[in-house]
mmCIF file of C-alpha atoms in Angstrom:
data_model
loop_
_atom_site.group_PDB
_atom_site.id
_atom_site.type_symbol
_atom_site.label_atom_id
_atom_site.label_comp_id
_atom_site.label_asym_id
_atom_site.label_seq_id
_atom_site.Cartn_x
_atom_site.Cartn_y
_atom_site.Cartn_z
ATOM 1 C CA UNK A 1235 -116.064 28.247 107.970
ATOM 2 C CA UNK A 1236 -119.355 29.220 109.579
ATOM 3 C CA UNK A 1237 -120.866 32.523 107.880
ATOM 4 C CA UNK A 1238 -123.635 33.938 106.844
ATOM 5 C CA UNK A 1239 -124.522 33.619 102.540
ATOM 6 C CA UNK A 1240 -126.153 35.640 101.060
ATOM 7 C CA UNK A 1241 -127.685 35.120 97.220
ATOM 8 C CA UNK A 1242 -127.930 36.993 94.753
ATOM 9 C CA UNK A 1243 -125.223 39.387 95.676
ATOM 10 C CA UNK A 1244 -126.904 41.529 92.659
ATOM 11 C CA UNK A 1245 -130.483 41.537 91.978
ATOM 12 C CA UNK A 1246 -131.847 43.695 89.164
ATOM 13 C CA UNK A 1247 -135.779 43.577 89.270
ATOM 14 C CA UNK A 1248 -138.599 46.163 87.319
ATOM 15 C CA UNK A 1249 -140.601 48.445 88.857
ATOM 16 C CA UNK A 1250 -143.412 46.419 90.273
ATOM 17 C CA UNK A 1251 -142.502 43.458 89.601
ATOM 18 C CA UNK A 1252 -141.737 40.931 92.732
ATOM 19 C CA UNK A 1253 -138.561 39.646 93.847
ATOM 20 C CA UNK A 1254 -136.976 37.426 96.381
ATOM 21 C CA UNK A 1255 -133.411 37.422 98.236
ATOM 22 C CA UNK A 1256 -132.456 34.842 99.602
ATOM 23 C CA UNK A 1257 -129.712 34.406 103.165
ATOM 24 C CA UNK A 1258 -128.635 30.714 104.513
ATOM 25 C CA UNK A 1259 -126.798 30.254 107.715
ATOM 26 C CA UNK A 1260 -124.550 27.915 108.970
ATOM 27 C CA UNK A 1261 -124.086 29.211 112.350
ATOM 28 C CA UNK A 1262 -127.106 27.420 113.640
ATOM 29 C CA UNK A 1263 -128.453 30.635 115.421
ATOM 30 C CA UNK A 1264 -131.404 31.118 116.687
ATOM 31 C CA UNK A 1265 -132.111 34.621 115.268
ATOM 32 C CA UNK A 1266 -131.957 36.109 111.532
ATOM 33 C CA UNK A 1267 -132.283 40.011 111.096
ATOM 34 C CA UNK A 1268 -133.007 41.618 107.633
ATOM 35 C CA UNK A 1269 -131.923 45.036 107.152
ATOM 36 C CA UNK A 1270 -132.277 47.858 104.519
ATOM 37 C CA UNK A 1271 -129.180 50.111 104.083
ATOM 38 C CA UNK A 1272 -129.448 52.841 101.996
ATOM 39 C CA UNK A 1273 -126.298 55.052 100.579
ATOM 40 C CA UNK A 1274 -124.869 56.346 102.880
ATOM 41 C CA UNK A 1275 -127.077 55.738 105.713
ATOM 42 C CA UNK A 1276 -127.599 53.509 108.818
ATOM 43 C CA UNK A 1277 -128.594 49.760 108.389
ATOM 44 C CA UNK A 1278 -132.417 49.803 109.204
ATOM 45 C CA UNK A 1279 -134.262 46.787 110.771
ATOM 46 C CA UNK A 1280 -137.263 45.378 108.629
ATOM 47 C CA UNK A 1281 -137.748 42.268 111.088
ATOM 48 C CA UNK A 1282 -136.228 39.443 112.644
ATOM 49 C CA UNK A 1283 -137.393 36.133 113.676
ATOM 50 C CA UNK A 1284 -136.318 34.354 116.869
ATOM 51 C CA UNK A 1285 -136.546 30.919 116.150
ATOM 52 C CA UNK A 1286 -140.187 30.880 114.297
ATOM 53 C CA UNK A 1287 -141.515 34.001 116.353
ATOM 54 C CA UNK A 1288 -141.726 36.573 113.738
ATOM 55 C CA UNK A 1289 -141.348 40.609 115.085
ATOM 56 C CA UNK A 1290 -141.858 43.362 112.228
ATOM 57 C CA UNK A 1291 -140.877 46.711 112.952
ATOM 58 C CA UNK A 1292 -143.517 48.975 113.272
ATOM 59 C CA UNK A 1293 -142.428 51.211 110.309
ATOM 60 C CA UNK A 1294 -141.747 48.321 107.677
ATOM 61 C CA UNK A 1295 -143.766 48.659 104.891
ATOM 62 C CA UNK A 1296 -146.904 45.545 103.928
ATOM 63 C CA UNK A 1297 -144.593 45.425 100.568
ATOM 64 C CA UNK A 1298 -142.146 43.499 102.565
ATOM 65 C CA UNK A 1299 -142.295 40.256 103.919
ATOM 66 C CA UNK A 1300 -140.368 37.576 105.563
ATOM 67 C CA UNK A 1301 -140.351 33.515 105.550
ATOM 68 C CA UNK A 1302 -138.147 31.205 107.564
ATOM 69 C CA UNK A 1303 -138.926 28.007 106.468
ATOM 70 C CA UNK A 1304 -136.121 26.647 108.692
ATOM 71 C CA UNK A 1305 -133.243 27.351 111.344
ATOM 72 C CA UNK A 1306 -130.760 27.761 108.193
ATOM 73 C CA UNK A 1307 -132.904 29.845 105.602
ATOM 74 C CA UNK A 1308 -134.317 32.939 105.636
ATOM 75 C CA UNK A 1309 -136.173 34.847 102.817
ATOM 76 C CA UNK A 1310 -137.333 38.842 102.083
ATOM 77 C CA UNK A 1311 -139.948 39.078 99.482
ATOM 78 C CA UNK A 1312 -140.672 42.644 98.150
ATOM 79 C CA UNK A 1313 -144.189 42.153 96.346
ATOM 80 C CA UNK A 1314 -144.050 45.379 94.495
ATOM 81 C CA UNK A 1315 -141.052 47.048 94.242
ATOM 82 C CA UNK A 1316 -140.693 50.765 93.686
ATOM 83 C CA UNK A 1317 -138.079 52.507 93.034
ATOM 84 C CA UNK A 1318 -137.530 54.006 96.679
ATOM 85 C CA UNK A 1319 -136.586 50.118 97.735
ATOM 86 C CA UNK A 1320 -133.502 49.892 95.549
ATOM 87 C CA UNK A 1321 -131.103 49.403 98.394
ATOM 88 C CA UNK A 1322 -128.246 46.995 100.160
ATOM 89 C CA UNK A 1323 -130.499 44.051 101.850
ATOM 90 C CA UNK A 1324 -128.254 42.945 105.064
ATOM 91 C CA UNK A 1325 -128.617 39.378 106.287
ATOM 92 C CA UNK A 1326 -127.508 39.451 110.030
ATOM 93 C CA UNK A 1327 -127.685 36.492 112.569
ATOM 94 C CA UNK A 1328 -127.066 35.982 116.340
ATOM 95 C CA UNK A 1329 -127.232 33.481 119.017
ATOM 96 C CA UNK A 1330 -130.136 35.253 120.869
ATOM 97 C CA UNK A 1331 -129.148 34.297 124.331
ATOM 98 C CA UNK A 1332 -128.797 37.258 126.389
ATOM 99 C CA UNK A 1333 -126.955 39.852 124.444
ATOM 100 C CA UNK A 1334 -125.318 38.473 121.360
ATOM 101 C CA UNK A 1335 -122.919 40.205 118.287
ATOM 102 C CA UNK A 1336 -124.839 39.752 115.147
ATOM 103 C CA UNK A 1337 -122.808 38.074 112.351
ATOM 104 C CA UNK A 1338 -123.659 39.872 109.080
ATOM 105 C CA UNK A 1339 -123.825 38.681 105.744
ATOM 106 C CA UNK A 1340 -122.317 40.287 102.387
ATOM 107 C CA UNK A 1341 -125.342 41.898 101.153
ATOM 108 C CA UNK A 1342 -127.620 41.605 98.472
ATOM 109 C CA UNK A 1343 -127.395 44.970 96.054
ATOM 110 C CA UNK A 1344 -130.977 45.506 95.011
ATOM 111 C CA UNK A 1345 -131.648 47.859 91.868
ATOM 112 C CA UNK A 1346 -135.173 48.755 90.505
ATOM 113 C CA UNK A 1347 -135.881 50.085 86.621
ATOM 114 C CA UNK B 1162 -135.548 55.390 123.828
ATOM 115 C CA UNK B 1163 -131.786 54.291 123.132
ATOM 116 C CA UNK B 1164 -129.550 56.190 120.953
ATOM 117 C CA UNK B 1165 -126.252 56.633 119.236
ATOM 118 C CA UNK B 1166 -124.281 59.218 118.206
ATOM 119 C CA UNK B 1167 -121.640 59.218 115.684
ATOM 120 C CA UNK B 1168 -120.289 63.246 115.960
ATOM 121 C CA UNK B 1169 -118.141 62.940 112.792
ATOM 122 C CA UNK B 1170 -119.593 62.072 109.212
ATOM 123 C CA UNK B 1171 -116.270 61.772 107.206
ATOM 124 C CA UNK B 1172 -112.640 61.932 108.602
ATOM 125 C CA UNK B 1173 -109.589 62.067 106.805
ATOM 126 C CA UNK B 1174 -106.321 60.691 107.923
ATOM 127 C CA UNK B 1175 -102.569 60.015 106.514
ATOM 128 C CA UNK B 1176 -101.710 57.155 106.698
ATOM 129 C CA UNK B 1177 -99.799 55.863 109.885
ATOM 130 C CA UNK B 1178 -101.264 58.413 111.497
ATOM 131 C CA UNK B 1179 -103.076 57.682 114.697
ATOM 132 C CA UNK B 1180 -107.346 57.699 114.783
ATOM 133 C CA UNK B 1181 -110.140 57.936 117.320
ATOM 134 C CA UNK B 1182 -114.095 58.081 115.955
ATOM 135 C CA UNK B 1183 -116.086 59.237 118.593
ATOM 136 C CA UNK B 1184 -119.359 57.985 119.861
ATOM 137 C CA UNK B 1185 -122.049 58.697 122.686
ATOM 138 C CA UNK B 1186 -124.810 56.981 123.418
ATOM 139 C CA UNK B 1187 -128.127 57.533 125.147
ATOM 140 C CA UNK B 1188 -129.073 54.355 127.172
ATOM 141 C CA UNK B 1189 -130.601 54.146 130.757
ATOM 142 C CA UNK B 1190 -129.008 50.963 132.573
ATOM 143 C CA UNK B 1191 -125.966 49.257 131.165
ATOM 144 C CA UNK B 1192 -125.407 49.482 127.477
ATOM 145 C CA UNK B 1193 -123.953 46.718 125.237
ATOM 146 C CA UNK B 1194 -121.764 48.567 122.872
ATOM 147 C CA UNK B 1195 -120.317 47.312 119.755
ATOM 148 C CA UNK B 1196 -118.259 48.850 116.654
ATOM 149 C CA UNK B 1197 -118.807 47.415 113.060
ATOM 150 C CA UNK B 1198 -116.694 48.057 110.142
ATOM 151 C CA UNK B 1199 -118.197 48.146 106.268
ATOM 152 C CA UNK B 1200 -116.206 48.096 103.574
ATOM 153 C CA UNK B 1201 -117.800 49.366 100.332
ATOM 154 C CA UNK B 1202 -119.995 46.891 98.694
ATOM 155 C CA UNK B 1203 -119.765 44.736 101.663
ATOM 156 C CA UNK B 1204 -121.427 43.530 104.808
ATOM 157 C CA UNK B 1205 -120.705 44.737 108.220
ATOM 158 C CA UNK B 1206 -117.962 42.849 110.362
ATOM 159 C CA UNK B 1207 -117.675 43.243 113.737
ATOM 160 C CA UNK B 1208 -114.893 44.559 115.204
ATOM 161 C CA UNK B 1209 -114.751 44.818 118.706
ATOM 162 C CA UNK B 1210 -117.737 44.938 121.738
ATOM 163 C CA UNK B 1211 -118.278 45.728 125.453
ATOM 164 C CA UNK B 1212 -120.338 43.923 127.240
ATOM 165 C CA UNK B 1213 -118.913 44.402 131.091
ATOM 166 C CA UNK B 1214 -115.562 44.509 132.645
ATOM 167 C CA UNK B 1215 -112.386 45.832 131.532
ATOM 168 C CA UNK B 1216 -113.247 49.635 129.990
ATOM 169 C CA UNK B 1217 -110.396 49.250 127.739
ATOM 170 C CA UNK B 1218 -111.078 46.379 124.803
ATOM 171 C CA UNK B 1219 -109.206 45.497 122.034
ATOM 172 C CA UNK B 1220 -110.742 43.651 118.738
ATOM 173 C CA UNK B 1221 -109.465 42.798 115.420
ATOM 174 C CA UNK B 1222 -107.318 45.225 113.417
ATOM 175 C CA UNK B 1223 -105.160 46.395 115.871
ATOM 176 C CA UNK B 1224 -108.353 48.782 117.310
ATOM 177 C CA UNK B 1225 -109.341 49.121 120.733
ATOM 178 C CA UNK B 1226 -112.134 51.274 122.195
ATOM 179 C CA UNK B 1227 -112.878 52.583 125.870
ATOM 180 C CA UNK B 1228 -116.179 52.616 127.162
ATOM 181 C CA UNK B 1229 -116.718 55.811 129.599
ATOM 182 C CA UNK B 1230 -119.724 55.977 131.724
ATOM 183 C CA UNK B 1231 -119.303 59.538 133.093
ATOM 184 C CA UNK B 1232 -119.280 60.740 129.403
ATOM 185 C CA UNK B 1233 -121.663 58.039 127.649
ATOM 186 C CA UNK B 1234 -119.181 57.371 124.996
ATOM 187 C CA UNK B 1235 -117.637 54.616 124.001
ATOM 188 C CA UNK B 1236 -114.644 55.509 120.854
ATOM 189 C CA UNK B 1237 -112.807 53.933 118.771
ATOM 190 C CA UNK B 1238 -109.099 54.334 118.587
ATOM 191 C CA UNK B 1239 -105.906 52.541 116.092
ATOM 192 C CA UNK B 1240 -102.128 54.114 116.924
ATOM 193 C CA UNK B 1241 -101.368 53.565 113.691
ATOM 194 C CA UNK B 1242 -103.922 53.694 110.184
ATOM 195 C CA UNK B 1243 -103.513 51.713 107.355
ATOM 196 C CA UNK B 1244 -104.691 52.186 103.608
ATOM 197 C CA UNK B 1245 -106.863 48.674 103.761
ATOM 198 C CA UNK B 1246 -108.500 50.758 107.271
ATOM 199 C CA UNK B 1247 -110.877 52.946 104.773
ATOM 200 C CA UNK B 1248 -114.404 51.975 105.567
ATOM 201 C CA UNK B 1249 -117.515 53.732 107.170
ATOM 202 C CA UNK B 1250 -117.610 52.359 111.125
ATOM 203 C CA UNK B 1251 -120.638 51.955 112.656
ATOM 204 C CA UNK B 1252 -121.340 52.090 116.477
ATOM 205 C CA UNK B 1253 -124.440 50.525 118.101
ATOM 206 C CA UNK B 1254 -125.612 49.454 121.311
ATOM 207 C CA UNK B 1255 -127.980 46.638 122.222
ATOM 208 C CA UNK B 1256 -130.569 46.468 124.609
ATOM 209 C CA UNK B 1257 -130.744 43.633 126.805
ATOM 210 C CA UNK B 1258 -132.941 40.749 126.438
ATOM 211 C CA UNK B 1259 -134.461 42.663 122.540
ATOM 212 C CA UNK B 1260 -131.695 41.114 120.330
ATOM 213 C CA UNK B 1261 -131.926 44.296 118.704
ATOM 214 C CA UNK B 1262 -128.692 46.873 117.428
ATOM 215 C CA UNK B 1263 -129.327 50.779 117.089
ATOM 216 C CA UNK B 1264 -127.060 51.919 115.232
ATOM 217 C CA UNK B 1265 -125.261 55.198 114.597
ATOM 218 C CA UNK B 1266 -125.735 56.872 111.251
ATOM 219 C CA UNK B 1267 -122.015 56.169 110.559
ATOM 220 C CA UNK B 1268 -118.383 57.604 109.929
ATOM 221 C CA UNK B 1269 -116.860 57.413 106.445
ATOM 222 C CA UNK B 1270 -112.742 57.239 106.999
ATOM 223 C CA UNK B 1271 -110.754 58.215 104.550
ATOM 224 C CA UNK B 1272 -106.672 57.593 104.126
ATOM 225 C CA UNK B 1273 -104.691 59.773 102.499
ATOM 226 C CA UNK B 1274 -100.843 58.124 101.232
#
């Protein structure tokens, strides 16, 4: 089946020190979305390439950042985490043509000591 | 600036009861409205959308939801609950042509046996 992976589903990282999720799509789409979702809250957008035109929100923090080293992967790299970033990391993709559902991935559960 | 509005922040039902979530938005032209349902732990699948036509749609699940433009709302409804329905829900509408979802801030459901 087509989805959207996402790996680790659990990530336990320290306090500053860097860490990388990871989302893979098989959907072929031309769009990937990260998201941070905090308890209880709304899924935020951090950025989202179209193809390999990169748009960051205005409020994402520098600390994140974003590769797409093809159509299928897709990458969030917190250089510093602190402990306001622990979080669910949502993995969302859509065909971009006109408007278009997004197709979300599981998650990845990120906890900072 | 596009918004949603989810009214309700938790809502309890029996089970086999009927259930409508409400939600408004604030859009100027025609919005693209979807609901998304997230069970705990998990992604966000969609579960039903309007993009024109028929007010009246009907997604997975057994829910439907009508879009109203004299009110700006666009609810969710299901005759009939079941246990495996506890989730949070999650309206959002899209803007054309931004690939981009704003999303409510959510409505936690609740069955009671």
């Amino acid at each position: 089946d087509a989805m959207v992976i996402q790996n680790p589903r659990y990530q336990v990282t320290q306090f500053g020190k860097p860490v990388t999720l990871s989302c893979s799509q098989t959907l072929n789409h031309n769009v990937m979305y990260w998201y941070q979702q905090k308890s209880s809250q709304a899924p935020k957008l951090l950025f989202h390439y179209y193809d390999k035109d990169f748009n960051n929100e205005a409020d994402t923090p520098d600390n994140f950042q974003s590769r797409r080293p093809n159509t299928s992967f897709c990458f969030l790299d917190i250089r510093s985490p602190g402990l306001g970033d622990a979080a669910m990391y949502l993995c969302a993709t859509s065909r971009g043509v006109e408007v278009a559902e997004q197709f979300f991935g599981p998650g990845t559960r990120l906890t900072v000591l | 600036a596009q918004s949603v509005t989810q009214p309700d922040i938790h809502i309890t039902v029996s089970e086999g009861a009927s259930l409508e979530l409400r939600c408004n938005y604030s859009y100027g032209a025609t919005p693209y409205l979807f609901w998304y349902v997230q069970s705990p732990g998990q992604g966000l699948q969609l579960l039903l959308k309007y993009f024109s036509g028929d007010t009246l749609v009907q997604g997975i699940k057994g829910f439907e939801a009508e879009f109203k433009r004299s009110q700006s709302s666009f609810n969710l409804r299901k005759p009939s609950v079941h246990w495996s329905d506890a989730a949070e829900y999650f309206c959002a509408v899209e803007d054309f042509g931004n690939e981009k979802l704003t999303f409510g801030t959510g409505t936690r459901l609740t069955i009671i046996p």
